[in-house]
Amino acid sequence: MDEIVIGIIGGSGLYRVAGFADAEWRPAATPWGAPSDDLLHGRLGGLGAVFLPRHGRGHVHMPSSVPYRANIAALKAAGVTHLVAVSAVGSFREDMAPGDFVVLDQFVDRTVGRDASFFGPGLVAHVSLAHPTCPALSAALAGAARAAGATVHEGGTYLAMEGPQFSTLAESRIWRDGWGCDVIGMTAMPEARLAREAELHYASVAMVTDYDSWHPEHGAVQVTDVIATLQANVDRAGAMIAALPEALGAACPAGCDRALEHAVMTAPDARDPEMVARLRPVAGRVL
Ligand SMILES: CSC[C@H]1O[C@H](OP(=O)(O)O)[C@H](O)[C@@H]1O
Ligand SMILES: Nc1ncnc2[nH]cnc12
């Protein structure tokens, strides 16, 4: 296996991580602009590690305006091979309670108008997204979350809504009762799509903060509930991240790092040279 570099995208409430050795914030630039913030480079349990707060320090980016492509491209360019996304979610399930961690394995995308691919006219590619997360990294992440003392659910379907408003009662009921989704948030898409295009091993852990709007015995979600639960969980999230290097080990059986192997459709002589140059930082391996 090539040298592992762990990437962490911190969601709402997770704007910094403690425990990185040799930590240094450094700016980054990509063909898709600047990422949400500088990247925190360091070492974690002997491995290279890079942290990026999805909304920026101080929470300045809306879910709709997070520069998702720049974020994934900057992490890839920083050498990240294994990417863990952390996010806050509402729960559609009684047994996925506030404070619990859910290691996601599926996503339903209800976002609109976000830039969801690195590819485009002049360089067309179609990766598989049937299994959007890396099974080996997800198992390691679940182990790390357990080691940190969290109640962990392995597997869960995340409904990605556009936001920024929370869902109506009718929407909440459709996604829960009709579509069978487990949790809801506003950011995992297009992040998961782009991680796959960038051939990263990708795993996503959702921290449940509320029961969205459907639960008859809980009031509809308010941002104050989300923040209160996140504040109570931030140390646990930090402990999970610290435990990750030791939990890693099993080789990926899914070939996440070769996702582009047969994905590019555009004939070599029909490719737009500018697109090819732009794509090199994320897809250079197959171009
Ligand atoms: C602060 S409540 C709504 C906000 O929280 C989640 O953020 P993230 O996914 O980055 O943890 C949700 O997606 C919304 O952006
Ligand atoms: N109920 C909810 N809906 C969307 N995003 C969320 N983030 C945390 N709770 C949420």
PDB file of C-alpha atoms and ligand atoms in Angstrom:
ATOM      1  CA  MET A   1       0.000   0.000   0.000  1.00  0.00           C
ATOM      2  CA  ASP A   2       1.225   3.556  -0.743  1.00  0.00           C
ATOM      3  CA  GLU A   3       1.872   5.756   2.237  1.00  0.00           C
ATOM      4  CA  ILE A   4      -1.402   6.611   3.949  1.00  0.00           C
ATOM      5  CA  VAL A   5      -2.240  10.259   4.490  1.00  0.00           C
ATOM      6  CA  ILE A   6      -5.428  10.844   6.453  1.00  0.00           C
ATOM      7  CA  GLY A   7      -7.686  13.739   5.495  1.00  0.00           C
ATOM      8  CA  ILE A   8     -10.435  14.988   7.770  1.00  0.00           C
ATOM      9  CA  ILE A   9     -13.215  17.344   6.799  1.00  0.00           C
ATOM     10  CA  GLY A  10     -14.764  18.819   9.922  1.00  0.00           C
ATOM     11  CA  GLY A  11     -18.422  19.789   9.798  1.00  0.00           C
ATOM     12  CA  SER A  12     -20.556  22.090  11.904  1.00  0.00           C
ATOM     13  CA  GLY A  13     -18.985  22.435  15.350  1.00  0.00           C
ATOM     14  CA  LEU A  14     -15.668  20.883  14.329  1.00  0.00           C
ATOM     15  CA  TYR A  15     -13.467  23.725  13.137  1.00  0.00           C
ATOM     16  CA  ARG A  16     -10.175  22.610  14.686  1.00  0.00           C
ATOM     17  CA  VAL A  17      -8.603  19.358  15.825  1.00  0.00           C
ATOM     18  CA  ALA A  18      -6.307  18.881  18.775  1.00  0.00           C
ATOM     19  CA  GLY A  19      -3.636  16.223  18.795  1.00  0.00           C
ATOM     20  CA  PHE A  20      -1.912  16.840  15.447  1.00  0.00           C
ATOM     21  CA  ALA A  21       1.882  16.840  15.859  1.00  0.00           C
ATOM     22  CA  ASP A  22       3.850  19.482  13.929  1.00  0.00           C
ATOM     23  CA  ALA A  23       0.574  21.233  13.104  1.00  0.00           C
ATOM     24  CA  GLU A  24       0.638  24.144  10.681  1.00  0.00           C
ATOM     25  CA  TRP A  25      -2.199  25.977   8.856  1.00  0.00           C
ATOM     26  CA  ARG A  26      -1.268  26.569   5.211  1.00  0.00           C
ATOM     27  CA  PRO A  27      -3.267  28.163   2.391  1.00  0.00           C
ATOM     28  CA  ALA A  28      -4.047  26.181  -0.756  1.00  0.00           C
ATOM     29  CA  ALA A  29      -5.092  27.052  -4.293  1.00  0.00           C
ATOM     30  CA  THR A  30      -6.723  24.761  -6.851  1.00  0.00           C
ATOM     31  CA  PRO A  31      -8.062  25.095 -10.413  1.00  0.00           C
ATOM     32  CA  TRP A  32     -11.496  25.353  -8.730  1.00  0.00           C
ATOM     33  CA  GLY A  33     -10.492  28.231  -6.482  1.00  0.00           C
ATOM     34  CA  ALA A  34      -9.570  28.310  -2.812  1.00  0.00           C
ATOM     35  CA  PRO A  35     -10.881  25.696  -0.367  1.00  0.00           C
ATOM     36  CA  SER A  36     -13.127  26.627   2.554  1.00  0.00           C
ATOM     37  CA  ASP A  37     -10.128  27.608   4.667  1.00  0.00           C
ATOM     38  CA  ASP A  38      -6.408  26.992   5.013  1.00  0.00           C
ATOM     39  CA  LEU A  39      -5.490  23.350   5.530  1.00  0.00           C
ATOM     40  CA  LEU A  40      -4.083  22.171   8.847  1.00  0.00           C
ATOM     41  CA  HIS A  41      -1.136  19.910   8.024  1.00  0.00           C
ATOM     42  CA  GLY A  42       0.392  17.688  10.685  1.00  0.00           C
ATOM     43  CA  ARG A  43       0.955  14.150  11.843  1.00  0.00           C
ATOM     44  CA  LEU A  44      -1.425  11.826  13.624  1.00  0.00           C
ATOM     45  CA  GLY A  45      -0.238   8.561  15.165  1.00  0.00           C
ATOM     46  CA  GLY A  46       2.792   8.520  12.871  1.00  0.00           C
ATOM     47  CA  LEU A  47       0.783   9.152   9.676  1.00  0.00           C
ATOM     48  CA  GLY A  48       0.535  12.328   7.647  1.00  0.00           C
ATOM     49  CA  ALA A  49      -2.739  14.106   8.337  1.00  0.00           C
ATOM     50  CA  VAL A  50      -4.575  17.098   6.914  1.00  0.00           C
ATOM     51  CA  PHE A  51      -7.641  18.785   8.392  1.00  0.00           C
ATOM     52  CA  LEU A  52     -10.063  21.161   6.685  1.00  0.00           C
ATOM     53  CA  PRO A  53     -13.111  22.784   8.312  1.00  0.00           C
ATOM     54  CA  ARG A  54     -15.907  22.472   5.725  1.00  0.00           C
ATOM     55  CA  HIS A  55     -17.552  25.766   6.627  1.00  0.00           C
ATOM     56  CA  GLY A  56     -14.271  27.530   7.443  1.00  0.00           C
ATOM     57  CA  ARG A  57     -13.152  28.653  10.893  1.00  0.00           C
ATOM     58  CA  GLY A  58     -15.933  30.819  12.258  1.00  0.00           C
ATOM     59  CA  HIS A  59     -18.484  29.002  10.036  1.00  0.00           C
ATOM     60  CA  VAL A  60     -18.577  31.379   7.084  1.00  0.00           C
ATOM     61  CA  HIS A  61     -19.696  29.061   4.237  1.00  0.00           C
ATOM     62  CA  MET A  62     -23.334  28.094   3.647  1.00  0.00           C
ATOM     63  CA  PRO A  63     -23.988  24.432   2.762  1.00  0.00           C
ATOM     64  CA  SER A  64     -24.839  25.597  -0.780  1.00  0.00           C
ATOM     65  CA  SER A  65     -21.698  27.675  -1.192  1.00  0.00           C
ATOM     66  CA  VAL A  66     -19.059  25.403   0.331  1.00  0.00           C
ATOM     67  CA  PRO A  67     -16.382  25.135  -2.396  1.00  0.00           C
ATOM     68  CA  TYR A  68     -16.697  21.345  -2.560  1.00  0.00           C
ATOM     69  CA  ARG A  69     -14.497  20.865  -5.634  1.00  0.00           C
ATOM     70  CA  ALA A  70     -11.715  23.056  -4.269  1.00  0.00           C
ATOM     71  CA  ASN A  71     -11.891  21.236  -0.926  1.00  0.00           C
ATOM     72  CA  ILE A  72     -11.490  17.766  -2.397  1.00  0.00           C
ATOM     73  CA  ALA A  73      -8.880  18.913  -4.926  1.00  0.00           C
ATOM     74  CA  ALA A  74      -6.837  20.674  -2.228  1.00  0.00           C
ATOM     75  CA  LEU A  75      -6.893  17.590   0.010  1.00  0.00           C
ATOM     76  CA  LYS A  76      -5.894  15.353  -2.898  1.00  0.00           C
ATOM     77  CA  ALA A  77      -3.073  17.736  -3.849  1.00  0.00           C
ATOM     78  CA  ALA A  78      -1.926  17.689  -0.216  1.00  0.00           C
ATOM     79  CA  GLY A  79      -1.378  13.947  -0.595  1.00  0.00           C
ATOM     80  CA  VAL A  80      -4.507  12.714   1.184  1.00  0.00           C
ATOM     81  CA  THR A  81      -5.312   9.082   0.358  1.00  0.00           C
ATOM     82  CA  HIS A  82      -7.953   8.324   3.021  1.00  0.00           C
ATOM     83  CA  LEU A  83     -10.633  10.946   3.631  1.00  0.00           C
ATOM     84  CA  VAL A  84     -12.999  11.018   6.599  1.00  0.00           C
ATOM     85  CA  ALA A  85     -15.904  13.451   6.507  1.00  0.00           C
ATOM     86  CA  VAL A  86     -17.591  14.440   9.748  1.00  0.00           C
ATOM     87  CA  SER A  87     -21.026  16.005   9.732  1.00  0.00           C
ATOM     88  CA  ALA A  88     -23.966  16.912  11.930  1.00  0.00           C
ATOM     89  CA  VAL A  89     -27.300  15.316  11.023  1.00  0.00           C
ATOM     90  CA  GLY A  90     -30.903  15.068  12.004  1.00  0.00           C
ATOM     91  CA  SER A  91     -32.192  11.544  12.603  1.00  0.00           C
ATOM     92  CA  PHE A  92     -35.196   9.835  11.027  1.00  0.00           C
ATOM     93  CA  ARG A  93     -34.902   6.878  13.348  1.00  0.00           C
ATOM     94  CA  GLU A  94     -35.868   6.563  16.963  1.00  0.00           C
ATOM     95  CA  ASP A  95     -32.860   4.301  17.625  1.00  0.00           C
ATOM     96  CA  MET A  96     -30.365   6.738  16.075  1.00  0.00           C
ATOM     97  CA  ALA A  97     -30.549   9.169  18.955  1.00  0.00           C
ATOM     98  CA  PRO A  98     -28.924  12.564  19.509  1.00  0.00           C
ATOM     99  CA  GLY A  99     -25.295  11.948  20.466  1.00  0.00           C
ATOM    100  CA  ASP A 100     -24.999   8.730  18.420  1.00  0.00           C
ATOM    101  CA  PHE A 101     -22.501   8.340  15.574  1.00  0.00           C
ATOM    102  CA  VAL A 102     -23.619   6.814  12.250  1.00  0.00           C
ATOM    103  CA  VAL A 103     -21.008   5.534   9.804  1.00  0.00           C
ATOM    104  CA  LEU A 104     -22.833   6.168   6.540  1.00  0.00           C
ATOM    105  CA  ASP A 105     -22.832   3.915   3.524  1.00  0.00           C
ATOM    106  CA  GLN A 106     -25.467   5.440   1.218  1.00  0.00           C
ATOM    107  CA  PHE A 107     -26.620   8.884   0.135  1.00  0.00           C
ATOM    108  CA  VAL A 108     -29.698  10.285  -1.561  1.00  0.00           C
ATOM    109  CA  ASP A 109     -28.977  13.574  -3.271  1.00  0.00           C
ATOM    110  CA  ARG A 110     -31.684  16.240  -3.139  1.00  0.00           C
ATOM    111  CA  THR A 111     -29.291  19.142  -3.612  1.00  0.00           C
ATOM    112  CA  VAL A 112     -29.722  21.403  -6.612  1.00  0.00           C
ATOM    113  CA  GLY A 113     -27.315  23.499  -8.627  1.00  0.00           C
ATOM    114  CA  ARG A 114     -24.104  22.481  -6.891  1.00  0.00           C
ATOM    115  CA  ASP A 115     -20.992  21.738  -8.936  1.00  0.00           C
ATOM    116  CA  ALA A 116     -21.046  17.974  -8.586  1.00  0.00           C
ATOM    117  CA  SER A 117     -18.216  16.833 -10.872  1.00  0.00           C
ATOM    118  CA  PHE A 118     -14.633  17.737 -11.695  1.00  0.00           C
ATOM    119  CA  PHE A 119     -15.277  16.644 -15.284  1.00  0.00           C
ATOM    120  CA  GLY A 120     -17.034  18.610 -18.010  1.00  0.00           C
ATOM    121  CA  PRO A 121     -17.200  19.377 -21.715  1.00  0.00           C
ATOM    122  CA  GLY A 122     -14.022  18.147 -23.417  1.00  0.00           C
ATOM    123  CA  LEU A 123     -13.294  15.560 -20.748  1.00  0.00           C
ATOM    124  CA  VAL A 124     -16.217  13.325 -19.829  1.00  0.00           C
ATOM    125  CA  ALA A 125     -16.065  10.587 -17.192  1.00  0.00           C
ATOM    126  CA  HIS A 126     -18.555   8.398 -15.334  1.00  0.00           C
ATOM    127  CA  VAL A 127     -17.433   6.735 -12.096  1.00  0.00           C
ATOM    128  CA  SER A 128     -19.461   4.141 -10.218  1.00  0.00           C
ATOM    129  CA  LEU A 129     -21.219   5.444  -7.123  1.00  0.00           C
ATOM    130  CA  ALA A 130     -23.177   2.322  -6.233  1.00  0.00           C
ATOM    131  CA  HIS A 131     -21.103   1.947  -3.087  1.00  0.00           C
ATOM    132  CA  PRO A 132     -19.934   5.487  -2.383  1.00  0.00           C
ATOM    133  CA  THR A 133     -17.905   4.782   0.745  1.00  0.00           C
ATOM    134  CA  CYS A 134     -14.774   2.723   1.311  1.00  0.00           C
ATOM    135  CA  PRO A 135     -15.622  -0.430   3.310  1.00  0.00           C
ATOM    136  CA  ALA A 136     -12.182  -0.740   4.908  1.00  0.00           C
ATOM    137  CA  LEU A 137     -11.982   2.911   5.945  1.00  0.00           C
ATOM    138  CA  SER A 138     -15.596   2.842   7.176  1.00  0.00           C
ATOM    139  CA  ALA A 139     -14.878  -0.187   9.362  1.00  0.00           C
ATOM    140  CA  ALA A 140     -11.782   1.527  10.763  1.00  0.00           C
ATOM    141  CA  LEU A 141     -13.788   4.681  11.423  1.00  0.00           C
ATOM    142  CA  ALA A 142     -16.475   2.718  13.259  1.00  0.00           C
ATOM    143  CA  GLY A 143     -13.752   1.069  15.368  1.00  0.00           C
ATOM    144  CA  ALA A 144     -12.197   4.441  16.144  1.00  0.00           C
ATOM    145  CA  ALA A 145     -15.584   5.908  17.110  1.00  0.00           C
ATOM    146  CA  ARG A 146     -16.237   2.948  19.401  1.00  0.00           C
ATOM    147  CA  ALA A 147     -12.782   3.304  20.932  1.00  0.00           C
ATOM    148  CA  ALA A 148     -13.728   6.925  21.650  1.00  0.00           C
ATOM    149  CA  GLY A 149     -16.749   5.708  23.606  1.00  0.00           C
ATOM    150  CA  ALA A 150     -19.443   6.594  21.071  1.00  0.00           C
ATOM    151  CA  THR A 151     -22.609   4.626  20.375  1.00  0.00           C
ATOM    152  CA  VAL A 152     -21.976   3.669  16.762  1.00  0.00           C
ATOM    153  CA  HIS A 153     -24.371   2.552  14.020  1.00  0.00           C
ATOM    154  CA  GLU A 154     -22.607   0.928  11.077  1.00  0.00           C
ATOM    155  CA  GLY A 155     -24.457   1.731   7.867  1.00  0.00           C
ATOM    156  CA  GLY A 156     -27.001   4.415   7.215  1.00  0.00           C
ATOM    157  CA  THR A 157     -28.553   6.390   4.378  1.00  0.00           C
ATOM    158  CA  TYR A 158     -28.050  10.168   4.404  1.00  0.00           C
ATOM    159  CA  LEU A 159     -30.531  12.435   2.675  1.00  0.00           C
ATOM    160  CA  ALA A 160     -28.636  15.462   1.395  1.00  0.00           C
ATOM    161  CA  MET A 161     -31.014  18.430   1.225  1.00  0.00           C
ATOM    162  CA  GLU A 162     -30.214  21.836  -0.229  1.00  0.00           C
ATOM    163  CA  GLY A 163     -31.093  23.918   2.817  1.00  0.00           C
ATOM    164  CA  PRO A 164     -30.198  26.239   4.401  1.00  0.00           C
ATOM    165  CA  GLN A 165     -33.659  26.042   6.004  1.00  0.00           C
ATOM    166  CA  PHE A 166     -34.448  22.797   7.799  1.00  0.00           C
ATOM    167  CA  SER A 167     -37.087  20.537   6.243  1.00  0.00           C
ATOM    168  CA  THR A 168     -40.818  20.975   6.474  1.00  0.00           C
ATOM    169  CA  LEU A 169     -42.829  18.369   8.347  1.00  0.00           C
ATOM    170  CA  ALA A 170     -44.131  17.001   5.022  1.00  0.00           C
ATOM    171  CA  GLU A 171     -40.608  16.606   3.628  1.00  0.00           C
ATOM    172  CA  SER A 172     -39.354  15.018   6.814  1.00  0.00           C
ATOM    173  CA  ARG A 173     -42.170  12.449   6.668  1.00  0.00           C
ATOM    174  CA  ILE A 174     -41.574  11.659   2.980  1.00  0.00           C
ATOM    175  CA  TRP A 175     -37.860  11.080   3.440  1.00  0.00           C
ATOM    176  CA  ARG A 176     -38.379   9.005   6.559  1.00  0.00           C
ATOM    177  CA  ASP A 177     -41.553   7.007   5.824  1.00  0.00           C
ATOM    178  CA  GLY A 178     -41.553   6.975   2.016  1.00  0.00           C
ATOM    179  CA  TRP A 179     -37.880   6.857   1.146  1.00  0.00           C
ATOM    180  CA  GLY A 180     -36.514   5.018   4.178  1.00  0.00           C
ATOM    181  CA  CYS A 181     -33.651   7.417   4.779  1.00  0.00           C
ATOM    182  CA  ASP A 182     -31.927   7.289   8.174  1.00  0.00           C
ATOM    183  CA  VAL A 183     -30.420  10.738   8.636  1.00  0.00           C
ATOM    184  CA  ILE A 184     -30.498  14.172   7.010  1.00  0.00           C
ATOM    185  CA  GLY A 185     -27.917  16.857   6.410  1.00  0.00           C
ATOM    186  CA  MET A 186     -26.925  19.464   3.836  1.00  0.00           C
ATOM    187  CA  THR A 187     -23.328  18.721   2.851  1.00  0.00           C
ATOM    188  CA  ALA A 188     -22.454  15.076   2.130  1.00  0.00           C
ATOM    189  CA  MET A 189     -23.342  15.643  -1.510  1.00  0.00           C
ATOM    190  CA  PRO A 190     -21.514  16.477  -3.694  1.00  0.00           C
ATOM    191  CA  GLU A 191     -18.612  15.756  -1.316  1.00  0.00           C
ATOM    192  CA  ALA A 192     -18.950  11.965  -1.653  1.00  0.00           C
ATOM    193  CA  ARG A 193     -19.253  12.173  -5.451  1.00  0.00           C
ATOM    194  CA  LEU A 194     -16.106  14.264  -5.744  1.00  0.00           C
ATOM    195  CA  ALA A 195     -14.111  12.070  -3.366  1.00  0.00           C
ATOM    196  CA  ARG A 196     -14.888   9.111  -5.616  1.00  0.00           C
ATOM    197  CA  GLU A 197     -13.829  11.027  -8.745  1.00  0.00           C
ATOM    198  CA  ALA A 198     -10.598  11.945  -6.965  1.00  0.00           C
ATOM    199  CA  GLU A 199      -9.988   8.234  -6.234  1.00  0.00           C
ATOM    200  CA  LEU A 200      -9.926   8.736  -2.472  1.00  0.00           C
ATOM    201  CA  HIS A 201     -10.837   6.129   0.084  1.00  0.00           C
ATOM    202  CA  TYR A 202     -13.801   7.950   1.616  1.00  0.00           C
ATOM    203  CA  ALA A 203     -15.787   7.370   4.781  1.00  0.00           C
ATOM    204  CA  SER A 204     -18.370   9.571   6.398  1.00  0.00           C
ATOM    205  CA  VAL A 205     -19.443   9.751  10.016  1.00  0.00           C
ATOM    206  CA  ALA A 206     -22.614  11.557  10.959  1.00  0.00           C
ATOM    207  CA  MET A 207     -23.134  12.832  14.479  1.00  0.00           C
ATOM    208  CA  VAL A 208     -26.838  12.876  15.313  1.00  0.00           C
ATOM    209  CA  THR A 209     -27.906  16.188  16.788  1.00  0.00           C
ATOM    210  CA  ASP A 210     -31.730  16.138  16.561  1.00  0.00           C
ATOM    211  CA  TYR A 211     -34.821  14.332  15.222  1.00  0.00           C
ATOM    212  CA  ASP A 212     -35.423  16.781  12.359  1.00  0.00           C
ATOM    213  CA  SER A 213     -39.145  17.698  12.227  1.00  0.00           C
ATOM    214  CA  TRP A 214     -41.003  14.378  12.245  1.00  0.00           C
ATOM    215  CA  HIS A 215     -40.835  13.232  15.852  1.00  0.00           C
ATOM    216  CA  PRO A 216     -44.113  13.764  17.745  1.00  0.00           C
ATOM    217  CA  GLU A 217     -42.356  13.935  21.117  1.00  0.00           C
ATOM    218  CA  HIS A 218     -39.502  16.216  20.105  1.00  0.00           C
ATOM    219  CA  GLY A 219     -39.859  19.763  18.875  1.00  0.00           C
ATOM    220  CA  ALA A 220     -38.802  20.512  15.293  1.00  0.00           C
ATOM    221  CA  VAL A 221     -35.066  21.030  14.955  1.00  0.00           C
ATOM    222  CA  GLN A 222     -33.580  24.397  15.922  1.00  0.00           C
ATOM    223  CA  VAL A 223     -29.963  25.358  15.414  1.00  0.00           C
ATOM    224  CA  THR A 224     -29.558  25.778  19.175  1.00  0.00           C
ATOM    225  CA  ASP A 225     -30.292  22.025  19.648  1.00  0.00           C
ATOM    226  CA  VAL A 226     -27.720  21.168  17.022  1.00  0.00           C
ATOM    227  CA  ILE A 227     -25.042  23.304  18.642  1.00  0.00           C
ATOM    228  CA  ALA A 228     -25.753  22.013  22.148  1.00  0.00           C
ATOM    229  CA  THR A 229     -25.405  18.378  21.049  1.00  0.00           C
ATOM    230  CA  LEU A 230     -22.320  19.135  18.991  1.00  0.00           C
ATOM    231  CA  GLN A 231     -20.621  20.878  21.891  1.00  0.00           C
ATOM    232  CA  ALA A 232     -21.262  17.830  24.040  1.00  0.00           C
ATOM    233  CA  ASN A 233     -19.745  15.629  21.303  1.00  0.00           C
ATOM    234  CA  VAL A 234     -16.730  17.556  20.175  1.00  0.00           C
ATOM    235  CA  ASP A 235     -14.296  15.817  22.547  1.00  0.00           C
ATOM    236  CA  ARG A 236     -15.580  12.433  21.422  1.00  0.00           C
ATOM    237  CA  ALA A 237     -15.099  13.391  17.781  1.00  0.00           C
ATOM    238  CA  GLY A 238     -11.528  14.429  18.618  1.00  0.00           C
ATOM    239  CA  ALA A 239     -10.889  11.112  20.375  1.00  0.00           C
ATOM    240  CA  MET A 240     -12.300   9.259  17.347  1.00  0.00           C
ATOM    241  CA  ILE A 241      -9.922  11.095  15.024  1.00  0.00           C
ATOM    242  CA  ALA A 242      -6.981  10.378  17.348  1.00  0.00           C
ATOM    243  CA  ALA A 243      -7.886   6.666  17.367  1.00  0.00           C
ATOM    244  CA  LEU A 244      -8.113   6.419  13.593  1.00  0.00           C
ATOM    245  CA  PRO A 245      -4.470   5.640  12.681  1.00  0.00           C
ATOM    246  CA  GLU A 246      -4.445   2.621  14.991  1.00  0.00           C
ATOM    247  CA  ALA A 247      -7.769   1.376  13.620  1.00  0.00           C
ATOM    248  CA  LEU A 248      -6.581   1.534  10.001  1.00  0.00           C
ATOM    249  CA  GLY A 249      -4.971  -1.519   8.530  1.00  0.00           C
ATOM    250  CA  ALA A 250      -7.189  -3.664   6.363  1.00  0.00           C
ATOM    251  CA  ALA A 251      -6.616  -3.213   2.646  1.00  0.00           C
ATOM    252  CA  CYS A 252      -9.487  -1.746   0.632  1.00  0.00           C
ATOM    253  CA  PRO A 253     -11.300  -4.515  -1.249  1.00  0.00           C
ATOM    254  CA  ALA A 254     -13.266  -2.059  -3.376  1.00  0.00           C
ATOM    255  CA  GLY A 255     -10.607  -0.321  -5.457  1.00  0.00           C
ATOM    256  CA  CYS A 256     -11.562   3.219  -4.432  1.00  0.00           C
ATOM    257  CA  ASP A 257      -8.082   4.355  -5.481  1.00  0.00           C
ATOM    258  CA  ARG A 258      -8.696   3.074  -9.039  1.00  0.00           C
ATOM    259  CA  ALA A 259     -12.202   4.475  -9.522  1.00  0.00           C
ATOM    260  CA  LEU A 260     -11.250   6.270 -12.730  1.00  0.00           C
ATOM    261  CA  GLU A 261      -9.623   3.221 -14.330  1.00  0.00           C
ATOM    262  CA  HIS A 262     -12.314   2.745 -17.013  1.00  0.00           C
ATOM    263  CA  ALA A 263     -14.352   5.893 -16.389  1.00  0.00           C
ATOM    264  CA  VAL A 264     -13.049   8.399 -18.924  1.00  0.00           C
ATOM    265  CA  MET A 265     -15.168   8.377 -22.108  1.00  0.00           C
ATOM    266  CA  THR A 266     -13.587  11.108 -24.185  1.00  0.00           C
ATOM    267  CA  ALA A 267     -11.164   9.815 -26.811  1.00  0.00           C
ATOM    268  CA  PRO A 268      -7.590  11.024 -26.225  1.00  0.00           C
ATOM    269  CA  ASP A 269      -7.543  13.033 -29.458  1.00  0.00           C
ATOM    270  CA  ALA A 270     -10.913  14.644 -28.648  1.00  0.00           C
ATOM    271  CA  ARG A 271      -9.944  15.880 -25.187  1.00  0.00           C
ATOM    272  CA  ASP A 272      -9.830  19.610 -24.485  1.00  0.00           C
ATOM    273  CA  PRO A 273      -6.201  20.299 -23.491  1.00  0.00           C
ATOM    274  CA  GLU A 274      -7.297  22.994 -21.025  1.00  0.00           C
ATOM    275  CA  MET A 275      -9.660  20.553 -19.295  1.00  0.00           C
ATOM    276  CA  VAL A 276      -6.941  17.940 -19.192  1.00  0.00           C
ATOM    277  CA  ALA A 277      -4.545  20.411 -17.554  1.00  0.00           C
ATOM    278  CA  ARG A 278      -7.240  21.469 -15.084  1.00  0.00           C
ATOM    279  CA  LEU A 279      -8.053  17.863 -14.174  1.00  0.00           C
ATOM    280  CA  ARG A 280      -4.445  16.777 -13.593  1.00  0.00           C
ATOM    281  CA  PRO A 281      -4.398  17.479  -9.828  1.00  0.00           C
ATOM    282  CA  VAL A 282      -7.278  15.055  -9.222  1.00  0.00           C
ATOM    283  CA  ALA A 283      -7.242  12.654 -12.166  1.00  0.00           C
ATOM    284  CA  GLY A 284      -3.655  12.850 -13.356  1.00  0.00           C
ATOM    285  CA  ARG A 285      -3.176   9.120 -12.803  1.00  0.00           C
ATOM    286  CA  VAL A 286      -5.387   8.252 -15.780  1.00  0.00           C
ATOM    287  CA  LEU A 287      -4.782  11.272 -18.060  1.00  0.00           C
TER     288      LEU A 287
HETATM  289  C1  LIG B   1     -25.713  23.851  12.145  1.00  0.00           C
HETATM  290  S1  LIG B   1     -27.161  23.041  11.630  1.00  0.00           S
HETATM  291  C2  LIG B   1     -27.117  22.793   9.858  1.00  0.00           C
HETATM  292  C3  LIG B   1     -25.758  22.563   9.286  1.00  0.00           C
HETATM  293  O1  LIG B   1     -25.151  21.487  10.040  1.00  0.00           O
HETATM  294  C4  LIG B   1     -24.732  20.489   9.144  1.00  0.00           C
HETATM  295  O2  LIG B   1     -23.421  20.846   8.717  1.00  0.00           O
HETATM  296  P1  LIG B   1     -22.265  19.788   8.390  1.00  0.00           P
HETATM  297  O3  LIG B   1     -22.875  18.790   7.458  1.00  0.00           O
HETATM  298  O4  LIG B   1     -21.179  20.563   7.746  1.00  0.00           O
HETATM  299  O5  LIG B   1     -21.841  19.184   9.708  1.00  0.00           O
HETATM  300  C5  LIG B   1     -25.752  20.584   8.022  1.00  0.00           C
HETATM  301  O6  LIG B   1     -25.326  19.911   6.857  1.00  0.00           O
HETATM  302  C6  LIG B   1     -25.888  22.055   7.849  1.00  0.00           C
HETATM  303  O7  LIG B   1     -24.862  22.597   7.053  1.00  0.00           O
HETATM  304  N1  LIG B   2     -32.285  18.173  10.905  1.00  0.00           N
HETATM  305  C1  LIG B   2     -31.275  18.549  10.138  1.00  0.00           C
HETATM  306  N2  LIG B   2     -31.468  18.794   8.814  1.00  0.00           N
HETATM  307  C2  LIG B   2     -30.440  19.160   8.038  1.00  0.00           C
HETATM  308  N3  LIG B   2     -29.191  19.322   8.459  1.00  0.00           N
HETATM  309  C3  LIG B   2     -28.953  19.098   9.757  1.00  0.00           C
HETATM  310  N4  LIG B   2     -27.823  19.174  10.459  1.00  0.00           N
HETATM  311  C4  LIG B   2     -28.114  18.845  11.733  1.00  0.00           C
HETATM  312  N5  LIG B   2     -29.421  18.568  11.877  1.00  0.00           N
HETATM  313  C5  LIG B   2     -29.969  18.715  10.655  1.00  0.00           C
END
